[in-house]
Amino acid sequence: MSAPAHSVRPIRKAIFPVAGLGTRFLPASKTVPKEMLTVVDMPVIQYAVNEAREAGIEHFVFVTGRNKAVIEDYFDLQPELQETLENRNKTEMLSVLKQSQLAAGTTSFTRQQEPLGLGHAVWCGREIVGNEPFALLLPDMVMMAEKGCLSSMMEVYNQTGGNVIGVEECDPDEVSNYGIVAPGDEVAGGFEIKGMVEKPAKNDAPSNMYINGRYILQPEIFDLLGKQKAGTGNEIQLTDAMLRLANEQSFYGTKFTGRTFDCGSKEGFIAANVAFSLSRDDTGTLVRDIIEGLMKK
Ligand code: UTP
């Protein structure tokens, strides 16, 4: 049931796990982190940061790994570039540059020395997050919507407290690719989650609603992750720890109705580039013409 509003602690910090190897993007990911590949002209990581910013996040925690230092540089100031743009009166580009930066003191970078799994990456953020609830965004999942997925989840969280997960419907034939939730009663614009199962067979799946890479979690998850043994793929799995947390705390789902592109896969990344370029004023018509031309051949 909903917790009283006064007991709901605000979500100030968000973790962005960016330490994965990105093997599906080899050879590019040998030297370019997959989070820095661009959807039109913005790196994948910027979409998740913008979504978090829109939802009111104040502190951005990046869990990086080797060869990912360029992500830290990306969010820094670029004084020479800024000066050159100012001298050339490029006001539009200057504002694009400003929007991509994060304010002093609002970022933290920590390392996951070995890619032991998503659950382990989240655990690496424990000292920075401390004893408060936090958001977790998997940057690979790039979302297109009027209102960001995390903002919608915050609206539910502000009424329910507890843990909130973003979910979406998938093709019932594809449930075995995802973490799937069992929905319960509707509450506060979301619904109670009665169960979660990682990559179920089609006939065992409790629904076709998959966990879409956006989470609001209570800090008790860190202790559970610290004790969590490796699971599927010999990796420390976040879902395993969430299942244990669900024995003690409430979980709620928020159904996201926008479009999500899994930019960790080639096809999702290409689809995101097509969809975002079609949706933009500066590129839409041009790209539509190109696609139509290609389809005729
Ligand atoms: P993925 O399952 O997409 O794995 O991780 P990956 O290693 O990044 O990519 P592939 O499968 O080799 O192509 C989901 C998210 O969890 C992070 C990734 O960076 C991505 O945001 N992750 C995964 C870590 O930070 N550390 C890990 O040990 C594993």
mmCIF file of C-alpha atoms and ligand atoms in Angstrom:
data_model
loop_
_atom_site.group_PDB
_atom_site.id
_atom_site.type_symbol
_atom_site.label_atom_id
_atom_site.label_comp_id
_atom_site.label_asym_id
_atom_site.label_seq_id
_atom_site.Cartn_x
_atom_site.Cartn_y
_atom_site.Cartn_z
ATOM 1 C CA MET A 1 0.000 0.000 0.000
ATOM 2 C CA SER A 2 1.079 3.610 -0.459
ATOM 3 C CA ALA A 3 3.396 5.021 2.160
ATOM 4 C CA PRO A 4 2.397 8.413 3.595
ATOM 5 C CA ALA A 5 3.856 11.260 1.535
ATOM 6 C CA HIS A 6 5.842 12.724 4.471
ATOM 7 C CA SER A 7 7.963 9.551 4.714
ATOM 8 C CA VAL A 8 9.049 9.696 1.069
ATOM 9 C CA ARG A 9 12.669 10.748 0.853
ATOM 10 C CA PRO A 10 13.634 12.795 -2.223
ATOM 11 C CA ILE A 11 15.697 11.279 -5.045
ATOM 12 C CA ARG A 12 18.715 13.514 -5.527
ATOM 13 C CA LYS A 13 21.322 11.220 -7.043
ATOM 14 C CA ALA A 14 21.401 8.984 -10.100
ATOM 15 C CA ILE A 15 23.815 6.206 -11.020
ATOM 16 C CA PHE A 16 24.824 5.678 -14.648
ATOM 17 C CA PRO A 17 26.645 2.352 -15.085
ATOM 18 C CA VAL A 18 28.992 2.750 -18.038
ATOM 19 C CA ALA A 19 31.629 0.120 -17.321
ATOM 20 C CA GLY A 20 30.351 -2.606 -19.660
ATOM 21 C CA LEU A 21 32.670 -3.862 -22.406
ATOM 22 C CA GLY A 22 30.216 -3.160 -25.223
ATOM 23 C CA THR A 23 31.392 -6.171 -27.220
ATOM 24 C CA ARG A 24 28.442 -5.858 -29.601
ATOM 25 C CA PHE A 25 30.064 -2.678 -30.913
ATOM 26 C CA LEU A 26 33.501 -4.081 -31.618
ATOM 27 C CA PRO A 27 35.707 -2.971 -33.243
ATOM 28 C CA ALA A 28 34.496 0.621 -32.498
ATOM 29 C CA SER A 29 34.284 -0.045 -28.736
ATOM 30 C CA LYS A 30 37.995 -0.974 -28.616
ATOM 31 C CA THR A 31 38.685 2.750 -28.131
ATOM 32 C CA VAL A 32 35.306 4.554 -28.224
ATOM 33 C CA PRO A 33 32.963 3.738 -25.326
ATOM 34 C CA LYS A 34 29.588 2.677 -26.735
ATOM 35 C CA GLU A 35 28.013 5.382 -24.521
ATOM 36 C CA MET A 36 29.867 7.980 -26.625
ATOM 37 C CA LEU A 37 28.489 6.765 -29.965
ATOM 38 C CA THR A 38 26.140 9.392 -31.301
ATOM 39 C CA VAL A 39 22.423 9.282 -31.928
ATOM 40 C CA VAL A 40 22.283 12.031 -34.579
ATOM 41 C CA ASP A 41 24.755 14.434 -32.922
ATOM 42 C CA MET A 42 24.498 13.679 -29.196
ATOM 43 C CA PRO A 43 26.286 10.823 -27.433
ATOM 44 C CA VAL A 44 24.054 8.089 -26.064
ATOM 45 C CA ILE A 45 25.013 9.021 -22.470
ATOM 46 C CA GLN A 46 23.700 12.573 -22.905
ATOM 47 C CA TYR A 47 20.144 11.334 -23.523
ATOM 48 C CA ALA A 48 20.081 9.580 -20.130
ATOM 49 C CA VAL A 49 21.663 12.565 -18.373
ATOM 50 C CA ASN A 50 19.050 14.894 -19.902
ATOM 51 C CA GLU A 51 16.262 12.565 -18.771
ATOM 52 C CA ALA A 52 17.680 12.552 -15.218
ATOM 53 C CA ARG A 53 18.065 16.323 -15.223
ATOM 54 C CA GLU A 54 14.454 16.759 -16.328
ATOM 55 C CA ALA A 55 13.384 14.529 -13.422
ATOM 56 C CA GLY A 56 15.174 16.805 -10.925
ATOM 57 C CA ILE A 57 18.349 14.784 -10.318
ATOM 58 C CA GLU A 58 21.058 16.941 -8.717
ATOM 59 C CA HIS A 59 24.069 14.621 -8.620
ATOM 60 C CA PHE A 60 25.263 12.364 -11.428
ATOM 61 C CA VAL A 61 27.283 9.284 -10.477
ATOM 62 C CA PHE A 62 29.106 7.537 -13.325
ATOM 63 C CA VAL A 63 30.493 4.053 -12.765
ATOM 64 C CA THR A 64 33.178 3.836 -15.423
ATOM 65 C CA GLY A 65 35.881 1.375 -16.403
ATOM 66 C CA ARG A 66 39.157 1.395 -18.319
ATOM 67 C CA ASN A 67 39.042 3.243 -21.665
ATOM 68 C CA LYS A 68 36.047 5.312 -20.527
ATOM 69 C CA ALA A 69 37.882 8.482 -19.397
ATOM 70 C CA VAL A 70 36.522 10.336 -22.425
ATOM 71 C CA ILE A 71 33.077 10.292 -20.736
ATOM 72 C CA GLU A 72 34.477 12.377 -17.866
ATOM 73 C CA ASP A 73 36.100 14.798 -20.330
ATOM 74 C CA TYR A 74 32.861 15.084 -22.261
ATOM 75 C CA PHE A 75 30.984 16.587 -19.297
ATOM 76 C CA ASP A 76 33.794 19.062 -18.523
ATOM 77 C CA LEU A 77 34.063 22.650 -19.791
ATOM 78 C CA GLN A 78 35.816 23.198 -23.140
ATOM 79 C CA PRO A 79 37.208 26.743 -22.689
ATOM 80 C CA GLU A 80 39.107 26.952 -26.029
ATOM 81 C CA LEU A 81 36.129 25.701 -27.993
ATOM 82 C CA GLN A 82 33.818 28.046 -26.111
ATOM 83 C CA GLU A 83 36.069 31.029 -26.773
ATOM 84 C CA THR A 84 36.334 30.241 -30.472
ATOM 85 C CA LEU A 85 32.562 29.937 -30.781
ATOM 86 C CA GLU A 86 32.118 33.230 -28.898
ATOM 87 C CA ASN A 87 34.607 34.993 -31.185
ATOM 88 C CA ARG A 88 32.721 33.670 -34.195
ATOM 89 C CA ASN A 89 29.324 34.646 -32.773
ATOM 90 C CA LYS A 90 28.066 31.064 -32.956
ATOM 91 C CA THR A 91 25.369 31.573 -30.313
ATOM 92 C CA GLU A 92 23.326 28.507 -31.237
ATOM 93 C CA MET A 93 26.341 26.200 -30.968
ATOM 94 C CA LEU A 94 27.338 27.854 -27.691
ATOM 95 C CA SER A 95 23.970 27.059 -26.189
ATOM 96 C CA VAL A 96 24.220 23.436 -27.427
ATOM 97 C CA LEU A 97 27.624 23.234 -25.737
ATOM 98 C CA LYS A 98 26.320 24.705 -22.473
ATOM 99 C CA GLN A 99 23.390 22.291 -22.346
ATOM 100 C CA SER A 100 25.775 19.348 -22.616
ATOM 101 C CA GLN A 101 27.815 20.356 -19.552
ATOM 102 C CA LEU A 102 27.189 19.446 -15.935
ATOM 103 C CA ALA A 103 27.743 22.007 -13.184
ATOM 104 C CA ALA A 104 30.815 21.958 -10.932
ATOM 105 C CA GLY A 105 30.470 19.572 -8.026
ATOM 106 C CA THR A 106 27.450 17.737 -9.414
ATOM 107 C CA THR A 107 29.307 14.777 -10.901
ATOM 108 C CA SER A 108 31.194 11.830 -9.403
ATOM 109 C CA PHE A 109 33.154 9.217 -11.272
ATOM 110 C CA THR A 110 34.108 5.887 -9.770
ATOM 111 C CA ARG A 111 35.629 2.795 -11.337
ATOM 112 C CA GLN A 112 34.390 -0.714 -11.637
ATOM 113 C CA GLN A 113 37.804 -2.322 -12.105
ATOM 114 C CA GLU A 114 36.390 -5.545 -13.551
ATOM 115 C CA PRO A 115 33.096 -5.894 -15.448
ATOM 116 C CA LEU A 116 31.534 -8.314 -12.972
ATOM 117 C CA GLY A 117 27.968 -7.450 -13.953
ATOM 118 C CA LEU A 118 25.374 -4.673 -13.696
ATOM 119 C CA GLY A 119 24.635 -5.471 -10.021
ATOM 120 C CA HIS A 120 28.317 -5.107 -9.172
ATOM 121 C CA ALA A 121 28.535 -1.811 -11.104
ATOM 122 C CA VAL A 122 25.619 -0.394 -9.081
ATOM 123 C CA TRP A 123 27.281 -1.572 -5.839
ATOM 124 C CA CYS A 124 30.421 0.379 -6.851
ATOM 125 C CA GLY A 125 28.344 3.570 -6.420
ATOM 126 C CA ARG A 126 27.400 2.811 -2.792
ATOM 127 C CA GLU A 127 29.847 5.187 -1.058
ATOM 128 C CA ILE A 128 28.888 8.109 -3.276
ATOM 129 C CA VAL A 129 25.135 7.559 -2.971
ATOM 130 C CA GLY A 130 25.252 6.809 0.768
ATOM 131 C CA ASN A 131 22.155 6.011 2.780
ATOM 132 C CA GLU A 132 19.504 7.540 0.548
ATOM 133 C CA PRO A 133 17.211 6.333 -2.233
ATOM 134 C CA PHE A 134 18.562 6.911 -5.731
ATOM 135 C CA ALA A 135 17.743 6.611 -9.417
ATOM 136 C CA LEU A 136 19.500 4.202 -11.752
ATOM 137 C CA LEU A 137 19.495 4.730 -15.504
ATOM 138 C CA LEU A 138 21.000 2.286 -17.994
ATOM 139 C CA PRO A 139 22.244 4.700 -20.660
ATOM 140 C CA ASP A 140 21.969 2.094 -23.433
ATOM 141 C CA MET A 141 18.204 2.463 -23.230
ATOM 142 C CA VAL A 142 17.554 5.708 -25.102
ATOM 143 C CA MET A 143 14.008 6.961 -24.728
ATOM 144 C CA MET A 144 11.858 9.215 -26.849
ATOM 145 C CA ALA A 145 8.839 10.821 -25.189
ATOM 146 C CA GLU A 146 7.152 14.110 -24.338
ATOM 147 C CA LYS A 147 7.759 13.394 -20.661
ATOM 148 C CA GLY A 148 10.802 11.387 -19.610
ATOM 149 C CA CYS A 149 10.354 7.928 -18.143
ATOM 150 C CA LEU A 150 12.141 8.878 -14.900
ATOM 151 C CA SER A 151 9.901 11.946 -14.440
ATOM 152 C CA SER A 152 6.808 9.728 -14.662
ATOM 153 C CA MET A 153 8.371 7.301 -12.186
ATOM 154 C CA MET A 154 9.087 10.173 -9.775
ATOM 155 C CA GLU A 155 5.384 11.086 -9.806
ATOM 156 C CA VAL A 156 4.502 7.560 -8.719
ATOM 157 C CA TYR A 157 7.369 7.406 -6.206
ATOM 158 C CA ASN A 158 6.346 10.690 -4.558
ATOM 159 C CA GLN A 159 3.059 9.034 -3.622
ATOM 160 C CA THR A 160 4.152 5.473 -2.926
ATOM 161 C CA GLY A 161 7.760 5.658 -1.694
ATOM 162 C CA GLY A 162 9.520 2.293 -1.842
ATOM 163 C CA ASN A 163 11.117 1.066 -5.065
ATOM 164 C CA VAL A 164 9.799 1.971 -8.513
ATOM 165 C CA ILE A 165 10.704 0.305 -11.811
ATOM 166 C CA GLY A 166 10.038 1.499 -15.355
ATOM 167 C CA VAL A 167 8.305 -1.136 -17.457
ATOM 168 C CA GLU A 168 7.081 -1.503 -21.022
ATOM 169 C CA GLU A 169 5.123 -4.035 -23.009
ATOM 170 C CA CYS A 170 7.061 -6.286 -25.357
ATOM 171 C CA ASP A 171 6.025 -8.845 -27.946
ATOM 172 C CA PRO A 172 5.020 -11.981 -25.951
ATOM 173 C CA ASP A 173 7.484 -13.955 -28.108
ATOM 174 C CA GLU A 174 10.327 -11.812 -26.751
ATOM 175 C CA VAL A 175 9.790 -12.175 -22.986
ATOM 176 C CA SER A 176 12.738 -14.570 -22.733
ATOM 177 C CA ASN A 177 15.105 -11.667 -23.561
ATOM 178 C CA TYR A 178 14.106 -9.531 -20.579
ATOM 179 C CA GLY A 179 13.383 -9.192 -16.885
ATOM 180 C CA ILE A 180 9.576 -9.515 -16.654
ATOM 181 C CA VAL A 181 7.287 -8.281 -13.852
ATOM 182 C CA ALA A 182 4.042 -9.686 -12.475
ATOM 183 C CA PRO A 183 1.666 -6.713 -12.134
ATOM 184 C CA GLY A 184 -0.713 -6.372 -9.168
ATOM 185 C CA ASP A 185 -3.231 -3.679 -8.162
ATOM 186 C CA GLU A 186 -3.120 -0.202 -9.643
ATOM 187 C CA VAL A 187 -1.820 2.455 -7.287
ATOM 188 C CA ALA A 188 -0.974 6.168 -7.685
ATOM 189 C CA GLY A 189 -0.850 6.026 -11.496
ATOM 190 C CA GLY A 190 1.371 2.931 -11.378
ATOM 191 C CA PHE A 191 0.849 -0.591 -10.074
ATOM 192 C CA GLU A 192 2.150 -2.904 -7.397
ATOM 193 C CA ILE A 193 4.716 -5.445 -8.542
ATOM 194 C CA LYS A 194 3.933 -8.898 -7.184
ATOM 195 C CA GLY A 195 6.906 -10.684 -8.687
ATOM 196 C CA MET A 196 9.856 -10.417 -11.072
ATOM 197 C CA VAL A 197 11.473 -13.075 -13.191
ATOM 198 C CA GLU A 198 14.620 -12.816 -15.287
ATOM 199 C CA LYS A 199 14.323 -14.057 -18.887
ATOM 200 C CA PRO A 200 11.361 -16.462 -18.445
ATOM 201 C CA ALA A 201 10.197 -18.968 -21.068
ATOM 202 C CA LYS A 202 7.119 -17.664 -22.918
ATOM 203 C CA ASN A 203 4.762 -20.027 -21.084
ATOM 204 C CA ASP A 204 6.161 -19.168 -17.638
ATOM 205 C CA ALA A 205 6.077 -15.385 -18.064
ATOM 206 C CA PRO A 206 3.651 -13.630 -15.671
ATOM 207 C CA SER A 207 3.061 -10.835 -18.231
ATOM 208 C CA ASN A 208 4.699 -9.234 -21.245
ATOM 209 C CA MET A 209 5.879 -6.219 -19.242
ATOM 210 C CA TYR A 210 9.643 -5.918 -19.237
ATOM 211 C CA ILE A 211 11.975 -3.886 -17.018
ATOM 212 C CA ASN A 212 13.155 -1.070 -19.277
ATOM 213 C CA GLY A 213 16.353 0.183 -17.617
ATOM 214 C CA ARG A 214 15.009 2.865 -15.274
ATOM 215 C CA TYR A 215 14.858 2.284 -11.510
ATOM 216 C CA ILE A 216 14.276 4.136 -8.247
ATOM 217 C CA LEU A 217 15.831 2.046 -5.496
ATOM 218 C CA GLN A 218 16.173 2.199 -1.735
ATOM 219 C CA PRO A 219 19.743 2.106 -0.349
ATOM 220 C CA GLU A 220 19.216 -1.309 1.284
ATOM 221 C CA ILE A 221 19.877 -2.730 -2.207
ATOM 222 C CA PHE A 222 23.607 -2.023 -1.683
ATOM 223 C CA ASP A 223 23.963 -4.468 1.229
ATOM 224 C CA LEU A 224 22.167 -7.134 -0.767
ATOM 225 C CA LEU A 225 24.366 -6.497 -3.818
ATOM 226 C CA GLY A 226 27.463 -6.729 -1.626
ATOM 227 C CA LYS A 227 26.428 -10.238 -0.607
ATOM 228 C CA GLN A 228 25.036 -11.256 -3.999
ATOM 229 C CA LYS A 229 26.692 -14.255 -5.663
ATOM 230 C CA ALA A 230 27.199 -14.325 -9.432
ATOM 231 C CA GLY A 231 24.115 -15.529 -11.310
ATOM 232 C CA THR A 232 23.228 -15.761 -15.009
ATOM 233 C CA GLY A 233 26.273 -15.277 -17.265
ATOM 234 C CA ASN A 234 28.491 -15.547 -14.163
ATOM 235 C CA GLU A 235 27.699 -11.877 -13.482
ATOM 236 C CA ILE A 236 26.347 -10.230 -10.319
ATOM 237 C CA GLN A 237 22.780 -9.549 -11.385
ATOM 238 C CA LEU A 238 20.740 -6.572 -10.186
ATOM 239 C CA THR A 239 17.485 -8.509 -10.584
ATOM 240 C CA ASP A 240 18.650 -11.185 -8.117
ATOM 241 C CA ALA A 241 19.231 -8.533 -5.437
ATOM 242 C CA MET A 242 15.928 -6.781 -6.252
ATOM 243 C CA LEU A 243 14.096 -10.084 -5.779
ATOM 244 C CA ARG A 244 15.567 -10.350 -2.290
ATOM 245 C CA LEU A 245 14.752 -6.720 -1.505
ATOM 246 C CA ALA A 246 11.158 -7.370 -2.606
ATOM 247 C CA ASN A 247 10.814 -9.758 0.376
ATOM 248 C CA GLU A 248 11.188 -6.757 2.682
ATOM 249 C CA GLN A 249 10.066 -3.707 0.707
ATOM 250 C CA SER A 250 7.381 -2.689 -1.791
ATOM 251 C CA PHE A 251 8.059 -2.471 -5.515
ATOM 252 C CA TYR A 252 5.863 -0.495 -7.920
ATOM 253 C CA GLY A 253 5.826 -0.323 -11.700
ATOM 254 C CA THR A 254 5.359 2.692 -13.963
ATOM 255 C CA LYS A 255 4.348 1.923 -17.520
ATOM 256 C CA PHE A 256 6.326 4.008 -19.998
ATOM 257 C CA THR A 257 4.350 4.853 -23.103
ATOM 258 C CA GLY A 258 7.041 6.535 -25.216
ATOM 259 C CA ARG A 259 9.516 4.697 -27.440
ATOM 260 C CA THR A 260 12.668 3.003 -26.197
ATOM 261 C CA PHE A 261 15.696 2.083 -28.299
ATOM 262 C CA ASP A 262 18.219 -0.419 -26.994
ATOM 263 C CA CYS A 263 21.364 1.332 -28.179
ATOM 264 C CA GLY A 264 23.456 -1.517 -26.758
ATOM 265 C CA SER A 265 22.422 -3.494 -29.847
ATOM 266 C CA LYS A 266 23.244 -2.602 -33.450
ATOM 267 C CA GLU A 267 19.628 -2.668 -34.613
ATOM 268 C CA GLY A 268 18.415 -0.532 -31.674
ATOM 269 C CA PHE A 269 21.196 1.968 -32.252
ATOM 270 C CA ILE A 270 20.391 2.270 -35.959
ATOM 271 C CA ALA A 271 16.652 2.555 -35.216
ATOM 272 C CA ALA A 272 17.359 5.338 -32.695
ATOM 273 C CA ASN A 273 19.381 7.272 -35.268
ATOM 274 C CA VAL A 274 16.621 6.953 -37.849
ATOM 275 C CA ALA A 275 13.811 7.824 -35.405
ATOM 276 C CA PHE A 276 15.532 10.815 -33.784
ATOM 277 C CA SER A 277 16.729 12.238 -37.092
ATOM 278 C CA LEU A 278 13.223 11.893 -38.561
ATOM 279 C CA SER A 279 11.721 13.655 -35.531
ATOM 280 C CA ARG A 280 14.014 16.695 -35.677
ATOM 281 C CA ASP A 281 13.318 19.913 -37.587
ATOM 282 C CA ASP A 282 16.907 20.241 -38.797
ATOM 283 C CA THR A 283 17.240 16.714 -40.192
ATOM 284 C CA GLY A 284 13.708 15.257 -40.588
ATOM 285 C CA THR A 285 12.930 16.163 -44.205
ATOM 286 C CA LEU A 286 16.421 15.415 -45.437
ATOM 287 C CA VAL A 287 16.572 11.992 -43.813
ATOM 288 C CA ARG A 288 13.059 11.097 -44.978
ATOM 289 C CA ASP A 289 14.116 11.877 -48.573
ATOM 290 C CA ILE A 290 17.274 9.796 -48.182
ATOM 291 C CA ILE A 291 15.352 6.815 -46.810
ATOM 292 C CA GLU A 292 12.685 7.036 -49.504
ATOM 293 C CA GLY A 293 15.402 7.235 -52.157
ATOM 294 C CA LEU A 294 17.181 4.187 -50.735
ATOM 295 C CA MET A 295 13.942 2.180 -50.510
ATOM 296 C CA LYS A 296 13.245 2.715 -54.224
ATOM 297 C CA LYS A 297 16.550 1.159 -55.257
HETATM 298 P P1 UTP B 1 25.105 -4.886 -21.154
HETATM 299 O O1 UTP B 1 24.326 -6.087 -20.784
HETATM 300 O O2 UTP B 1 24.635 -4.131 -22.352
HETATM 301 O O3 UTP B 1 26.616 -5.364 -21.337
HETATM 302 O O4 UTP B 1 25.139 -3.919 -19.897
HETATM 303 P P2 UTP B 1 27.860 -4.653 -22.010
HETATM 304 O O5 UTP B 1 29.068 -5.345 -21.515
HETATM 305 O O6 UTP B 1 27.812 -3.164 -21.741
HETATM 306 O O7 UTP B 1 27.704 -4.845 -23.585
HETATM 307 P P3 UTP B 1 27.910 -6.141 -24.512
HETATM 308 O O8 UTP B 1 26.827 -7.110 -24.120
HETATM 309 O O9 UTP B 1 29.302 -6.678 -24.272
HETATM 310 O O10 UTP B 1 27.751 -5.634 -25.908
HETATM 311 C C1 UTP B 1 24.011 -3.158 -19.482
HETATM 312 C C2 UTP B 1 24.490 -1.912 -18.746
HETATM 313 O O11 UTP B 1 25.259 -2.262 -17.595
HETATM 314 C C3 UTP B 1 26.562 -1.713 -17.656
HETATM 315 C C4 UTP B 1 26.802 -1.410 -19.134
HETATM 316 O O12 UTP B 1 27.759 -0.379 -19.304
HETATM 317 C C5 UTP B 1 25.408 -1.042 -19.598
HETATM 318 O O13 UTP B 1 25.099 0.315 -19.274
HETATM 319 N N1 UTP B 1 27.510 -2.695 -17.095
HETATM 320 C C6 UTP B 1 27.395 -4.003 -17.411
HETATM 321 C C7 UTP B 1 28.500 -2.265 -16.234
HETATM 322 O O14 UTP B 1 28.627 -1.050 -15.937
HETATM 323 N N2 UTP B 1 29.339 -3.197 -15.694
HETATM 324 C C8 UTP B 1 29.242 -4.513 -15.989
HETATM 325 O O15 UTP B 1 30.035 -5.307 -15.440
HETATM 326 C C9 UTP B 1 28.243 -4.930 -16.875
#
